[in-house]
Short mmCIF file of the C-alpha atoms (twelve columns), coordinates in Angstrom:
data_MODEL
# 
_entry.id   MODEL 
# 
loop_
_atom_site.group_PDB 
_atom_site.id 
_atom_site.type_symbol 
_atom_site.label_atom_id 
_atom_site.label_alt_id 
_atom_site.label_comp_id 
_atom_site.label_asym_id 
_atom_site.label_seq_id 
_atom_site.Cartn_x 
_atom_site.Cartn_y 
_atom_site.Cartn_z 
_atom_site.pdbx_PDB_model_num 
ATOM 1   C CA . UNK A 1   -19.048 17.053  -15.846 1 
ATOM 2   C CA . UNK A 2   -15.531 15.689  -15.587 1 
ATOM 3   C CA . UNK A 3   -15.860 15.102  -11.848 1 
ATOM 4   C CA . UNK A 4   -19.234 13.438  -12.360 1 
ATOM 5   C CA . UNK A 5   -17.946 11.102  -15.048 1 
ATOM 6   C CA . UNK A 6   -14.978 9.991   -12.953 1 
ATOM 7   C CA . UNK A 7   -17.421 9.238   -10.136 1 
ATOM 8   C CA . UNK A 8   -19.563 7.186   -12.504 1 
ATOM 9   C CA . UNK A 9   -16.563 5.284   -13.839 1 
ATOM 10  C CA . UNK A 10  -15.361 4.314   -10.378 1 
ATOM 11  C CA . UNK A 11  -18.928 3.571   -9.272  1 
ATOM 12  C CA . UNK A 12  -19.398 1.126   -12.146 1 
ATOM 13  C CA . UNK A 13  -16.017 -0.543  -11.649 1 
ATOM 14  C CA . UNK A 14  -16.614 -1.115  -7.948  1 
ATOM 15  C CA . UNK A 15  -20.257 -2.069  -8.450  1 
ATOM 16  C CA . UNK A 16  -19.229 -4.879  -10.788 1 
ATOM 17  C CA . UNK A 17  -16.694 -6.105  -8.233  1 
ATOM 18  C CA . UNK A 18  -19.218 -5.826  -5.424  1 
ATOM 19  C CA . UNK A 19  -22.073 -7.627  -7.160  1 
ATOM 20  C CA . UNK A 20  -19.779 -10.491 -8.150  1 
ATOM 21  C CA . UNK A 21  -18.872 -11.050 -4.520  1 
ATOM 22  C CA . UNK A 22  -22.477 -10.671 -3.329  1 
ATOM 23  C CA . UNK A 23  -23.620 -13.304 -5.841  1 
ATOM 24  C CA . UNK A 24  -20.854 -15.668 -4.750  1 
ATOM 25  C CA . UNK A 25  -21.689 -15.242 -1.060  1 
ATOM 26  C CA . UNK A 26  -25.408 -15.740 -1.635  1 
ATOM 27  C CA . UNK A 27  -24.809 -18.844 -3.754  1 
ATOM 28  C CA . UNK A 28  -22.591 -20.333 -1.035  1 
ATOM 29  C CA . UNK A 29  -25.136 -19.556 1.665   1 
ATOM 30  C CA . UNK A 30  -27.893 -21.074 -0.459  1 
ATOM 31  C CA . UNK A 31  -25.963 -24.311 -0.951  1 
ATOM 32  C CA . UNK A 32  -25.168 -24.706 2.745   1 
ATOM 33  C CA . UNK A 33  -28.668 -23.859 4.001   1 
ATOM 34  C CA . UNK A 34  -31.055 -26.306 2.345   1 
ATOM 35  C CA . UNK A 35  -33.699 -25.590 4.955   1 
ATOM 36  C CA . UNK A 36  -34.027 -21.887 4.049   1 
ATOM 37  C CA . UNK A 37  -37.623 -20.777 3.678   1 
ATOM 38  C CA . UNK A 38  -39.195 -19.899 0.337   1 
ATOM 39  C CA . UNK A 39  -39.749 -16.322 1.427   1 
ATOM 40  C CA . UNK A 40  -36.083 -15.944 2.396   1 
ATOM 41  C CA . UNK A 41  -34.978 -17.331 -0.971  1 
ATOM 42  C CA . UNK A 42  -37.298 -14.956 -2.782  1 
ATOM 43  C CA . UNK A 43  -35.944 -12.028 -0.794  1 
ATOM 44  C CA . UNK A 44  -32.362 -12.998 -1.623  1 
ATOM 45  C CA . UNK A 45  -33.204 -13.398 -5.315  1 
ATOM 46  C CA . UNK A 46  -34.902 -10.009 -5.342  1 
ATOM 47  C CA . UNK A 47  -31.838 -8.428  -3.718  1 
ATOM 48  C CA . UNK A 48  -29.563 -10.007 -6.297  1 
ATOM 49  C CA . UNK A 49  -31.830 -8.849  -9.115  1 
ATOM 50  C CA . UNK A 50  -31.899 -5.300  -7.809  1 
ATOM 51  C CA . UNK A 51  -28.123 -5.264  -7.493  1 
ATOM 52  C CA . UNK A 52  -27.747 -6.609  -11.013 1 
ATOM 53  C CA . UNK A 53  -30.200 -4.021  -12.366 1 
ATOM 54  C CA . UNK A 54  -28.236 -1.218  -10.706 1 
ATOM 55  C CA . UNK A 55  -25.009 -2.390  -12.305 1 
ATOM 56  C CA . UNK A 56  -26.734 -2.773  -15.682 1 
ATOM 57  C CA . UNK A 57  -27.974 0.797   -15.440 1 
ATOM 58  C CA . UNK A 58  -24.498 1.959   -14.508 1 
ATOM 59  C CA . UNK A 59  -23.031 0.119   -17.471 1 
ATOM 60  C CA . UNK A 60  -25.619 1.573   -19.845 1 
ATOM 61  C CA . UNK A 61  -24.985 5.097   -18.617 1 
ATOM 62  C CA . UNK A 62  -21.223 4.617   -18.769 1 
ATOM 63  C CA . UNK A 63  -21.333 3.130   -22.266 1 
ATOM 64  C CA . UNK A 64  -23.369 6.122   -23.391 1 
ATOM 65  C CA . UNK A 65  -20.872 8.558   -21.860 1 
ATOM 66  C CA . UNK A 66  -17.773 7.007   -23.431 1 
ATOM 67  C CA . UNK A 67  -19.040 5.571   -26.730 1 
ATOM 68  C CA . UNK A 68  -16.706 6.677   -29.543 1 
ATOM 69  C CA . UNK A 69  -15.527 9.608   -27.417 1 
ATOM 70  C CA . UNK A 70  -12.016 10.848  -28.213 1 
ATOM 71  C CA . UNK A 71  -11.882 13.793  -25.809 1 
ATOM 72  C CA . UNK A 72  -11.822 11.893  -22.528 1 
ATOM 73  C CA . UNK A 73  -9.041  12.563  -20.020 1 
ATOM 74  C CA . UNK A 74  -6.378  9.983   -19.231 1 
ATOM 75  C CA . UNK A 75  -8.046  9.213   -15.884 1 
ATOM 76  C CA . UNK A 76  -11.415 8.761   -17.568 1 
ATOM 77  C CA . UNK A 77  -9.916  6.418   -20.154 1 
ATOM 78  C CA . UNK A 78  -8.129  4.396   -17.448 1 
ATOM 79  C CA . UNK A 79  -11.176 3.880   -15.230 1 
ATOM 80  C CA . UNK A 80  -13.432 3.312   -18.245 1 
ATOM 81  C CA . UNK A 81  -11.172 0.488   -19.390 1 
ATOM 82  C CA . UNK A 82  -11.025 -0.994  -15.896 1 
ATOM 83  C CA . UNK A 83  -14.827 -0.922  -15.829 1 
ATOM 84  C CA . UNK A 84  -15.801 -2.087  -19.330 1 
ATOM 85  C CA . UNK A 85  -12.646 -3.623  -20.773 1 
ATOM 86  C CA . UNK A 86  -10.955 -3.218  -24.136 1 
ATOM 87  C CA . UNK A 87  -12.249 -0.364  -26.331 1 
ATOM 88  C CA . UNK A 88  -10.333 1.060   -29.301 1 
ATOM 89  C CA . UNK A 89  -11.061 4.714   -28.523 1 
ATOM 90  C CA . UNK A 90  -10.009 4.291   -24.887 1 
ATOM 91  C CA . UNK A 91  -6.775  2.524   -25.835 1 
ATOM 92  C CA . UNK A 92  -5.927  5.346   -28.240 1 
ATOM 93  C CA . UNK A 93  -6.423  7.982   -25.544 1 
ATOM 94  C CA . UNK A 94  -4.133  6.079   -23.180 1 
ATOM 95  C CA . UNK A 95  -1.523  5.538   -25.901 1 
ATOM 96  C CA . UNK A 96  -1.645  9.190   -26.970 1 
ATOM 97  C CA . UNK A 97  -0.954  10.257  -23.372 1 
ATOM 98  C CA . UNK A 98  2.219   8.152   -23.109 1 
ATOM 99  C CA . UNK A 99  5.607   9.876   -23.170 1 
ATOM 100 C CA . UNK A 100 7.240   9.031   -26.496 1 
ATOM 101 C CA . UNK A 101 10.650  7.974   -25.190 1 
ATOM 102 C CA . UNK A 102 9.594   6.348   -21.884 1 
ATOM 103 C CA . UNK A 103 7.056   3.782   -20.700 1 
ATOM 104 C CA . UNK A 104 5.241   6.237   -18.430 1 
ATOM 105 C CA . UNK A 105 2.221   8.544   -18.211 1 
ATOM 106 C CA . UNK A 106 1.190   11.305  -18.693 1 
ATOM 107 C CA . UNK A 107 3.435   12.634  -21.424 1 
ATOM 108 C CA . UNK A 108 3.504   16.157  -19.975 1 
ATOM 109 C CA . UNK A 109 5.235   14.867  -16.849 1 
ATOM 110 C CA . UNK A 110 5.367   11.202  -15.908 1 
ATOM 111 C CA . UNK A 111 3.835   10.295  -12.550 1 
ATOM 112 C CA . UNK A 112 4.050   7.055   -10.620 1 
ATOM 113 C CA . UNK A 113 0.343   7.015   -9.763  1 
ATOM 114 C CA . UNK A 114 -0.836  7.419   -13.355 1 
ATOM 115 C CA . UNK A 115 1.722   4.949   -14.670 1 
ATOM 116 C CA . UNK A 116 0.726   2.372   -12.044 1 
ATOM 117 C CA . UNK A 117 -2.933  2.813   -12.977 1 
ATOM 118 C CA . UNK A 118 -2.070  2.237   -16.643 1 
ATOM 119 C CA . UNK A 119 -0.177  -0.887  -15.566 1 
ATOM 120 C CA . UNK A 120 -3.354  -2.174  -13.886 1 
ATOM 121 C CA . UNK A 121 -5.379  -1.222  -16.963 1 
ATOM 122 C CA . UNK A 122 -3.085  -2.954  -19.457 1 
ATOM 123 C CA . UNK A 123 -3.010  -6.022  -17.247 1 
ATOM 124 C CA . UNK A 124 -6.832  -5.969  -17.292 1 
ATOM 125 C CA . UNK A 125 -6.991  -6.054  -21.116 1 
ATOM 126 C CA . UNK A 126 -4.034  -8.368  -21.697 1 
ATOM 127 C CA . UNK A 127 -1.535  -5.827  -23.061 1 
ATOM 128 C CA . UNK A 128 2.149   -6.481  -22.334 1 
ATOM 129 C CA . UNK A 129 3.303   -4.553  -19.258 1 
ATOM 130 C CA . UNK A 130 6.976   -5.562  -18.932 1 
ATOM 131 C CA . UNK A 131 8.453   -2.172  -19.844 1 
ATOM 132 C CA . UNK A 132 5.984   -0.263  -17.670 1 
ATOM 133 C CA . UNK A 133 6.855   -2.498  -14.752 1 
ATOM 134 C CA . UNK A 134 10.564  -1.885  -15.373 1 
ATOM 135 C CA . UNK A 135 10.017  1.889   -15.412 1 
ATOM 136 C CA . UNK A 136 8.221   1.790   -12.057 1 
ATOM 137 C CA . UNK A 137 10.861  -0.446  -10.467 1 
ATOM 138 C CA . UNK A 138 13.607  1.885   -11.728 1 
ATOM 139 C CA . UNK A 139 12.283  4.493   -9.269  1 
ATOM 140 C CA . UNK A 140 13.021  2.232   -6.297  1 
ATOM 141 C CA . UNK A 141 15.188  3.807   -3.578  1 
ATOM 142 C CA . UNK A 142 15.904  3.597   0.136   1 
ATOM 143 C CA . UNK A 143 13.395  5.726   2.034   1 
ATOM 144 C CA . UNK A 144 15.117  8.675   3.701   1 
ATOM 145 C CA . UNK A 145 11.989  9.987   5.444   1 
ATOM 146 C CA . UNK A 146 12.761  7.834   8.490   1 
ATOM 147 C CA . UNK A 147 15.293  7.808   11.307  1 
ATOM 148 C CA . UNK A 148 16.808  4.384   11.959  1 
ATOM 149 C CA . UNK A 149 18.398  3.013   15.133  1 
ATOM 150 C CA . UNK A 150 20.362  -0.118  15.986  1 
ATOM 151 C CA . UNK A 151 19.567  -1.591  19.398  1 
ATOM 152 C CA . UNK A 152 21.837  -4.090  21.176  1 
ATOM 153 C CA . UNK A 153 20.411  -5.732  24.270  1 
ATOM 154 C CA . UNK A 154 22.645  -7.939  26.428  1 
ATOM 155 C CA . UNK A 155 20.801  -10.813 28.065  1 
ATOM 156 C CA . UNK A 156 20.658  -10.754 31.877  1 
ATOM 157 C CA . UNK A 157 21.624  -7.068  31.625  1 
ATOM 158 C CA . UNK A 158 25.294  -7.471  32.418  1 
ATOM 159 C CA . UNK A 159 28.078  -5.301  31.033  1 
ATOM 160 C CA . UNK A 160 29.603  -6.391  27.735  1 
ATOM 161 C CA . UNK A 161 32.175  -5.488  25.098  1 
ATOM 162 C CA . UNK A 162 30.786  -5.480  21.556  1 
ATOM 163 C CA . UNK A 163 32.254  -5.151  18.086  1 
ATOM 164 C CA . UNK A 164 30.284  -3.626  15.212  1 
ATOM 165 C CA . UNK A 165 31.658  -4.336  11.756  1 
ATOM 166 C CA . UNK A 166 30.787  -2.484  8.532   1 
ATOM 167 C CA . UNK A 167 32.754  -1.376  5.482   1 
ATOM 168 C CA . UNK A 168 35.343  -3.997  6.434   1 
ATOM 169 C CA . UNK A 169 36.250  -2.178  9.652   1 
ATOM 170 C CA . UNK A 170 35.659  -3.137  13.313  1 
ATOM 171 C CA . UNK A 171 34.292  -0.581  15.788  1 
ATOM 172 C CA . UNK A 172 34.410  -1.223  19.552  1 
ATOM 173 C CA . UNK A 173 31.718  -0.156  21.996  1 
ATOM 174 C CA . UNK A 174 30.952  -0.927  25.628  1 
ATOM 175 C CA . UNK A 175 27.538  -1.729  27.066  1 
ATOM 176 C CA . UNK A 176 27.074  -1.059  30.761  1 
ATOM 177 C CA . UNK A 177 24.825  -3.110  33.016  1 
ATOM 178 C CA . UNK A 178 22.131  -0.414  32.652  1 
ATOM 179 C CA . UNK A 179 22.367  -1.014  28.867  1 
ATOM 180 C CA . UNK A 180 23.807  2.426   28.113  1 
ATOM 181 C CA . UNK A 181 26.440  2.599   25.387  1 
ATOM 182 C CA . UNK A 182 29.858  4.210   25.211  1 
ATOM 183 C CA . UNK A 183 32.786  4.118   22.817  1 
ATOM 184 C CA . UNK A 184 33.338  5.041   19.173  1 
ATOM 185 C CA . UNK A 185 30.896  3.317   16.783  1 
ATOM 186 C CA . UNK A 186 32.450  4.929   13.705  1 
ATOM 187 C CA . UNK A 187 31.311  7.336   11.000  1 
ATOM 188 C CA . UNK A 188 27.985  5.626   10.207  1 
ATOM 189 C CA . UNK A 189 26.671  5.364   13.767  1 
ATOM 190 C CA . UNK A 190 26.184  7.803   16.615  1 
ATOM 191 C CA . UNK A 191 25.107  7.067   20.183  1 
ATOM 192 C CA . UNK A 192 21.725  8.691   20.843  1 
ATOM 193 C CA . UNK A 193 21.239  11.275  23.580  1 
ATOM 194 C CA . UNK A 194 19.490  8.679   25.752  1 
ATOM 195 C CA . UNK A 195 22.555  6.458   25.428  1 
ATOM 196 C CA . UNK A 196 20.598  3.293   24.620  1 
ATOM 197 C CA . UNK A 197 20.602  3.153   20.818  1 
ATOM 198 C CA . UNK A 198 22.856  3.788   17.855  1 
ATOM 199 C CA . UNK A 199 21.480  6.172   15.204  1 
ATOM 200 C CA . UNK A 200 22.234  5.018   11.650  1 
ATOM 201 C CA . UNK A 201 23.146  7.990   9.477   1 
ATOM 202 C CA . UNK A 202 21.134  8.542   6.309   1 
ATOM 203 C CA . UNK A 203 24.099  7.998   4.008   1 
ATOM 204 C CA . UNK A 204 24.687  4.553   5.561   1 
ATOM 205 C CA . UNK A 205 21.205  3.052   5.272   1 
ATOM 206 C CA . UNK A 206 22.320  0.639   2.564   1 
ATOM 207 C CA . UNK A 207 25.059  -0.914  4.712   1 
ATOM 208 C CA . UNK A 208 25.013  -4.208  6.613   1 
ATOM 209 C CA . UNK A 209 26.020  -4.004  10.282  1 
ATOM 210 C CA . UNK A 210 27.538  -7.118  11.860  1 
ATOM 211 C CA . UNK A 211 27.459  -7.264  15.683  1 
ATOM 212 C CA . UNK A 212 29.348  -9.537  18.090  1 
ATOM 213 C CA . UNK A 213 29.472  -9.319  21.904  1 
ATOM 214 C CA . UNK A 214 31.261  -11.222 24.678  1 
ATOM 215 C CA . UNK A 215 27.897  -11.984 26.337  1 
ATOM 216 C CA . UNK A 216 24.682  -13.479 24.941  1 
ATOM 217 C CA . UNK A 217 22.837  -10.670 23.139  1 
ATOM 218 C CA . UNK A 218 19.957  -9.630  20.886  1 
ATOM 219 C CA . UNK A 219 19.905  -7.010  18.118  1 
ATOM 220 C CA . UNK A 220 17.067  -5.317  16.268  1 
ATOM 221 C CA . UNK A 221 16.285  -2.160  14.321  1 
ATOM 222 C CA . UNK A 222 13.991  0.656   15.407  1 
ATOM 223 C CA . UNK A 223 12.635  3.497   13.294  1 
ATOM 224 C CA . UNK A 224 10.550  6.641   13.444  1 
ATOM 225 C CA . UNK A 225 9.495   9.437   11.124  1 
ATOM 226 C CA . UNK A 226 12.156  12.074  10.550  1 
ATOM 227 C CA . UNK A 227 9.876   14.552  12.301  1 
ATOM 228 C CA . UNK A 228 9.700   12.299  15.372  1 
ATOM 229 C CA . UNK A 229 6.763   10.565  16.990  1 
ATOM 230 C CA . UNK A 230 6.009   6.876   17.385  1 
ATOM 231 C CA . UNK A 231 9.003   4.536   17.637  1 
ATOM 232 C CA . UNK A 232 8.433   1.370   15.628  1 
ATOM 233 C CA . UNK A 233 10.245  -1.893  16.331  1 
ATOM 234 C CA . UNK A 234 11.296  -4.004  13.371  1 
ATOM 235 C CA . UNK A 235 9.395   -7.260  12.975  1 
ATOM 236 C CA . UNK A 236 12.703  -9.132  13.018  1 
ATOM 237 C CA . UNK A 237 15.100  -9.621  15.940  1 
ATOM 238 C CA . UNK A 238 18.326  -11.611 15.902  1 
ATOM 239 C CA . UNK A 239 20.066  -13.301 18.807  1 
ATOM 240 C CA . UNK A 240 23.464  -14.909 19.312  1 
ATOM 241 C CA . UNK A 241 25.431  -16.574 22.076  1 
ATOM 242 C CA . UNK A 242 28.615  -15.011 23.477  1 
ATOM 243 C CA . UNK A 243 31.089  -14.237 20.644  1 
ATOM 244 C CA . UNK A 244 28.446  -15.158 18.079  1 
ATOM 245 C CA . UNK A 245 27.319  -12.761 15.361  1 
ATOM 246 C CA . UNK A 246 24.139  -11.071 14.152  1 
ATOM 247 C CA . UNK A 247 23.543  -8.892  11.105  1 
ATOM 248 C CA . UNK A 248 21.194  -5.972  10.698  1 
ATOM 249 C CA . UNK A 249 20.320  -4.122  7.484   1 
ATOM 250 C CA . UNK A 250 17.669  -1.506  6.840   1 
ATOM 251 C CA . UNK A 251 14.996  -2.705  4.428   1 
ATOM 252 C CA . UNK A 252 12.723  0.257   3.806   1 
ATOM 253 C CA . UNK A 253 12.133  1.138   0.190   1 
ATOM 254 C CA . UNK A 254 9.998   3.736   -1.522  1 
ATOM 255 C CA . UNK A 255 9.456   4.813   -5.105  1 
ATOM 256 C CA . UNK A 256 10.717  8.276   -5.891  1 
ATOM 257 C CA . UNK A 257 9.559   11.104  -8.103  1 
ATOM 258 C CA . UNK A 258 12.751  12.978  -8.811  1 
ATOM 259 C CA . UNK A 259 14.766  12.823  -5.612  1 
ATOM 260 C CA . UNK A 260 11.832  12.591  -3.185  1 
ATOM 261 C CA . UNK A 261 9.796   9.571   -2.062  1 
ATOM 262 C CA . UNK A 262 6.332   9.717   -3.637  1 
ATOM 263 C CA . UNK A 263 3.867   8.364   -1.069  1 
ATOM 264 C CA . UNK A 264 0.739   8.186   -3.226  1 
ATOM 265 C CA . UNK A 265 2.779   6.913   -6.151  1 
ATOM 266 C CA . UNK A 266 4.239   4.158   -3.976  1 
ATOM 267 C CA . UNK A 267 0.744   3.145   -2.791  1 
ATOM 268 C CA . UNK A 268 -0.607  2.719   -6.309  1 
ATOM 269 C CA . UNK A 269 2.600   1.160   -7.606  1 
ATOM 270 C CA . UNK A 270 2.629   -1.395  -4.787  1 
ATOM 271 C CA . UNK A 271 -0.957  -2.307  -5.681  1 
ATOM 272 C CA . UNK A 272 -0.100  -2.719  -9.370  1 
ATOM 273 C CA . UNK A 273 3.152   -4.581  -8.723  1 
ATOM 274 C CA . UNK A 274 1.418   -6.976  -6.331  1 
ATOM 275 C CA . UNK A 275 -1.216  -7.653  -8.992  1 
ATOM 276 C CA . UNK A 276 1.602   -8.771  -11.298 1 
ATOM 277 C CA . UNK A 277 3.073   -11.067 -8.645  1 
ATOM 278 C CA . UNK A 278 5.911   -8.906  -7.321  1 
ATOM 279 C CA . UNK A 279 7.101   -8.989  -3.705  1 
ATOM 280 C CA . UNK A 280 6.063   -5.655  -2.184  1 
ATOM 281 C CA . UNK A 281 7.210   -6.306  1.402   1 
ATOM 282 C CA . UNK A 282 10.082  -3.827  0.982   1 
ATOM 283 C CA . UNK A 283 7.594   -0.923  0.812   1 
ATOM 284 C CA . UNK A 284 5.694   -1.855  3.989   1 
ATOM 285 C CA . UNK A 285 7.843   -0.013  6.541   1 
ATOM 286 C CA . UNK A 286 7.772   3.255   4.583   1 
ATOM 287 C CA . UNK A 287 4.055   3.113   3.800   1 
ATOM 288 C CA . UNK A 288 3.008   2.277   7.370   1 
ATOM 289 C CA . UNK A 289 5.302   4.777   9.095   1 
ATOM 290 C CA . UNK A 290 4.291   7.689   6.832   1 
ATOM 291 C CA . UNK A 291 0.574   6.875   6.722   1 
ATOM 292 C CA . UNK A 292 -0.323  9.426   9.396   1 
ATOM 293 C CA . UNK A 293 1.158   12.244  7.300   1 
ATOM 294 C CA . UNK A 294 -0.689  11.157  4.156   1 
ATOM 295 C CA . UNK A 295 -4.237  10.459  5.320   1 
ATOM 296 C CA . UNK A 296 -5.663  12.446  2.406   1 
ATOM 297 C CA . UNK A 297 -4.707  9.518   0.147   1 
ATOM 298 C CA . UNK A 298 -6.676  7.022   2.314   1 
ATOM 299 C CA . UNK A 299 -3.607  4.859   3.104   1 
ATOM 300 C CA . UNK A 300 -5.427  2.489   5.468   1 
ATOM 301 C CA . UNK A 301 -7.508  1.148   2.561   1 
ATOM 302 C CA . UNK A 302 -4.356  0.343   0.588   1 
ATOM 303 C CA . UNK A 303 -2.460  -1.050  3.573   1 
ATOM 304 C CA . UNK A 304 -5.210  -3.495  4.484   1 
ATOM 305 C CA . UNK A 305 -5.590  -4.549  0.859   1 
ATOM 306 C CA . UNK A 306 -1.817  -4.949  0.392   1 
ATOM 307 C CA . UNK A 307 -0.707  -6.411  3.716   1 
ATOM 308 C CA . UNK A 308 -3.833  -7.526  5.577   1 
ATOM 309 C CA . UNK A 309 -3.019  -5.365  8.620   1 
ATOM 310 C CA . UNK A 310 -5.907  -5.577  11.082  1 
ATOM 311 C CA . UNK A 311 -5.252  -2.139  12.579  1 
ATOM 312 C CA . UNK A 312 -5.582  -0.668  9.079   1 
ATOM 313 C CA . UNK A 313 -8.852  -2.544  8.606   1 
ATOM 314 C CA . UNK A 314 -10.158 -1.011  11.838  1 
ATOM 315 C CA . UNK A 315 -9.043  2.453   10.753  1 
ATOM 316 C CA . UNK A 316 -10.750 2.013   7.394   1 
ATOM 317 C CA . UNK A 317 -14.031 1.049   9.066   1 
ATOM 318 C CA . UNK A 318 -13.794 3.862   11.623  1 
ATOM 319 C CA . UNK A 319 -13.206 6.518   8.961   1 
ATOM 320 C CA . UNK A 320 -16.579 5.903   7.318   1 
ATOM 321 C CA . UNK A 321 -19.024 8.796   7.201   1 
ATOM 322 C CA . UNK A 322 -22.431 7.916   8.653   1 
ATOM 323 C CA . UNK A 323 -21.579 4.257   8.119   1 
ATOM 324 C CA . UNK A 324 -22.205 4.655   4.384   1 
ATOM 325 C CA . UNK A 325 -19.322 6.259   2.491   1 
ATOM 326 C CA . UNK A 326 -15.777 7.583   2.758   1 
ATOM 327 C CA . UNK A 327 -14.369 11.041  2.189   1 
ATOM 328 C CA . UNK A 328 -10.926 11.699  3.615   1 
ATOM 329 C CA . UNK A 329 -10.125 15.111  5.078   1 
ATOM 330 C CA . UNK A 330 -8.218  17.051  2.440   1 
ATOM 331 C CA . UNK A 331 -8.805  14.422  -0.236  1 
ATOM 332 C CA . UNK A 332 -7.656  15.613  -3.672  1 
ATOM 333 C CA . UNK A 333 -10.440 13.545  -5.225  1 
ATOM 334 C CA . UNK A 334 -14.088 12.883  -4.346  1 
ATOM 335 C CA . UNK A 335 -16.467 10.886  -2.185  1 
ATOM 336 C CA . UNK A 336 -16.899 8.345   -4.992  1 
ATOM 337 C CA . UNK A 337 -13.152 7.902   -5.343  1 
ATOM 338 C CA . UNK A 338 -12.545 7.411   -1.625  1 
ATOM 339 C CA . UNK A 339 -15.594 5.170   -1.221  1 
ATOM 340 C CA . UNK A 340 -14.307 2.990   -4.040  1 
ATOM 341 C CA . UNK A 341 -10.979 2.576   -2.265  1 
ATOM 342 C CA . UNK A 342 -12.762 1.710   0.959   1 
ATOM 343 C CA . UNK A 343 -14.890 -0.919  -0.743  1 
ATOM 344 C CA . UNK A 344 -11.930 -2.412  -2.584  1 
ATOM 345 C CA . UNK A 345 -10.202 -2.802  0.772   1 
ATOM 346 C CA . UNK A 346 -13.231 -4.434  2.391   1 
ATOM 347 C CA . UNK A 347 -13.672 -6.780  -0.571  1 
ATOM 348 C CA . UNK A 348 -10.632 -8.700  0.683   1 
ATOM 349 C CA . UNK A 349 -12.165 -9.093  4.163   1 
ATOM 350 C CA . UNK A 350 -14.186 -12.069 5.361   1 
ATOM 351 C CA . UNK A 351 -16.498 -9.786  7.334   1 
ATOM 352 C CA . UNK A 352 -19.971 -8.762  6.211   1 
ATOM 353 C CA . UNK A 353 -19.295 -5.033  5.875   1 
ATOM 354 C CA . UNK A 354 -18.546 -5.292  2.160   1 
ATOM 355 C CA . UNK A 355 -21.908 -6.807  1.227   1 
ATOM 356 C CA . UNK A 356 -23.804 -4.384  3.450   1 
ATOM 357 C CA . UNK A 357 -22.008 -1.355  2.040   1 
ATOM 358 C CA . UNK A 358 -22.481 -2.652  -1.468  1 
ATOM 359 C CA . UNK A 359 -26.253 -2.490  -1.118  1 
ATOM 360 C CA . UNK A 360 -25.978 1.083   0.157   1 
ATOM 361 C CA . UNK A 361 -23.512 2.091   -2.537  1 
ATOM 362 C CA . UNK A 362 -25.763 0.826   -5.340  1 
ATOM 363 C CA . UNK A 363 -28.488 3.151   -4.064  1 
ATOM 364 C CA . UNK A 364 -26.320 6.278   -4.443  1 
# 
């Protein structure tokens, strides 16, 4: 029963979103196509009516399930409120599940995901969210699940003497014409086994590294998962003429539960924080790099919704089952839950997949 109700709640919430977009698209198409045939218009109107009827039925069923109920779970109360709006019994359930001395949920053990979902819910019904937002942001920390490297590339590939400055101290290194490094880069940096990069130690990720060389040069940061794998190149590179200076600083944040980065919690928190107008770019590196290890949480749907990454859009589309629904391998939730995330992601796309899937989803 619980699993079925959660599915219904998410179904109704997404159905409302979907039908709103379908109506808007059809209205736009109708305005721009004055030569449409009567039969085509009738077909479109019938489709809209059917979609509206499906949502109405979902609403009626949902209202019946939650009316005056006081024994719903926190998740049920959250998604019910997102679907139908402000209801006194739902607000009381959410309030009763809050920890008494902190702005977080649930009271038995605060979690980022649940707290972020409450943040979205309170924003939906116009309840002040300042303290909840502050609690989430207080969990911000530098992600330590990644290995970081500093790369210095001398233009024209000639040998060069370079100085790296951090903590107010200068460290001298040499770059050979094959771009291999030698010298003593200090306590925060070590030359990698390949000889081409400088590994930034975990306890130095918050430091700024200033680089100057006696030849024209370029610097950038590289990173990979701590377990190894794909090497990612930072989106920013910096260049300077001979004896000029560049600066590099790691900008990879996560939100932690205890002392460990919470991947799912960071996904939901980024979504909620973005909704409230916060800059969430600092979470991008961590969320993208660790996505492969967290596929059960359907990260591609979040990453496309949050950052508009086309590769994540493609992955979201490709992970559909039979072209109709989503269910991630190892998901801790359900087909309805994952399908809702997929549709929310596609709702921000200009492609036609969202409308097509919406018609299918309303038939479930």
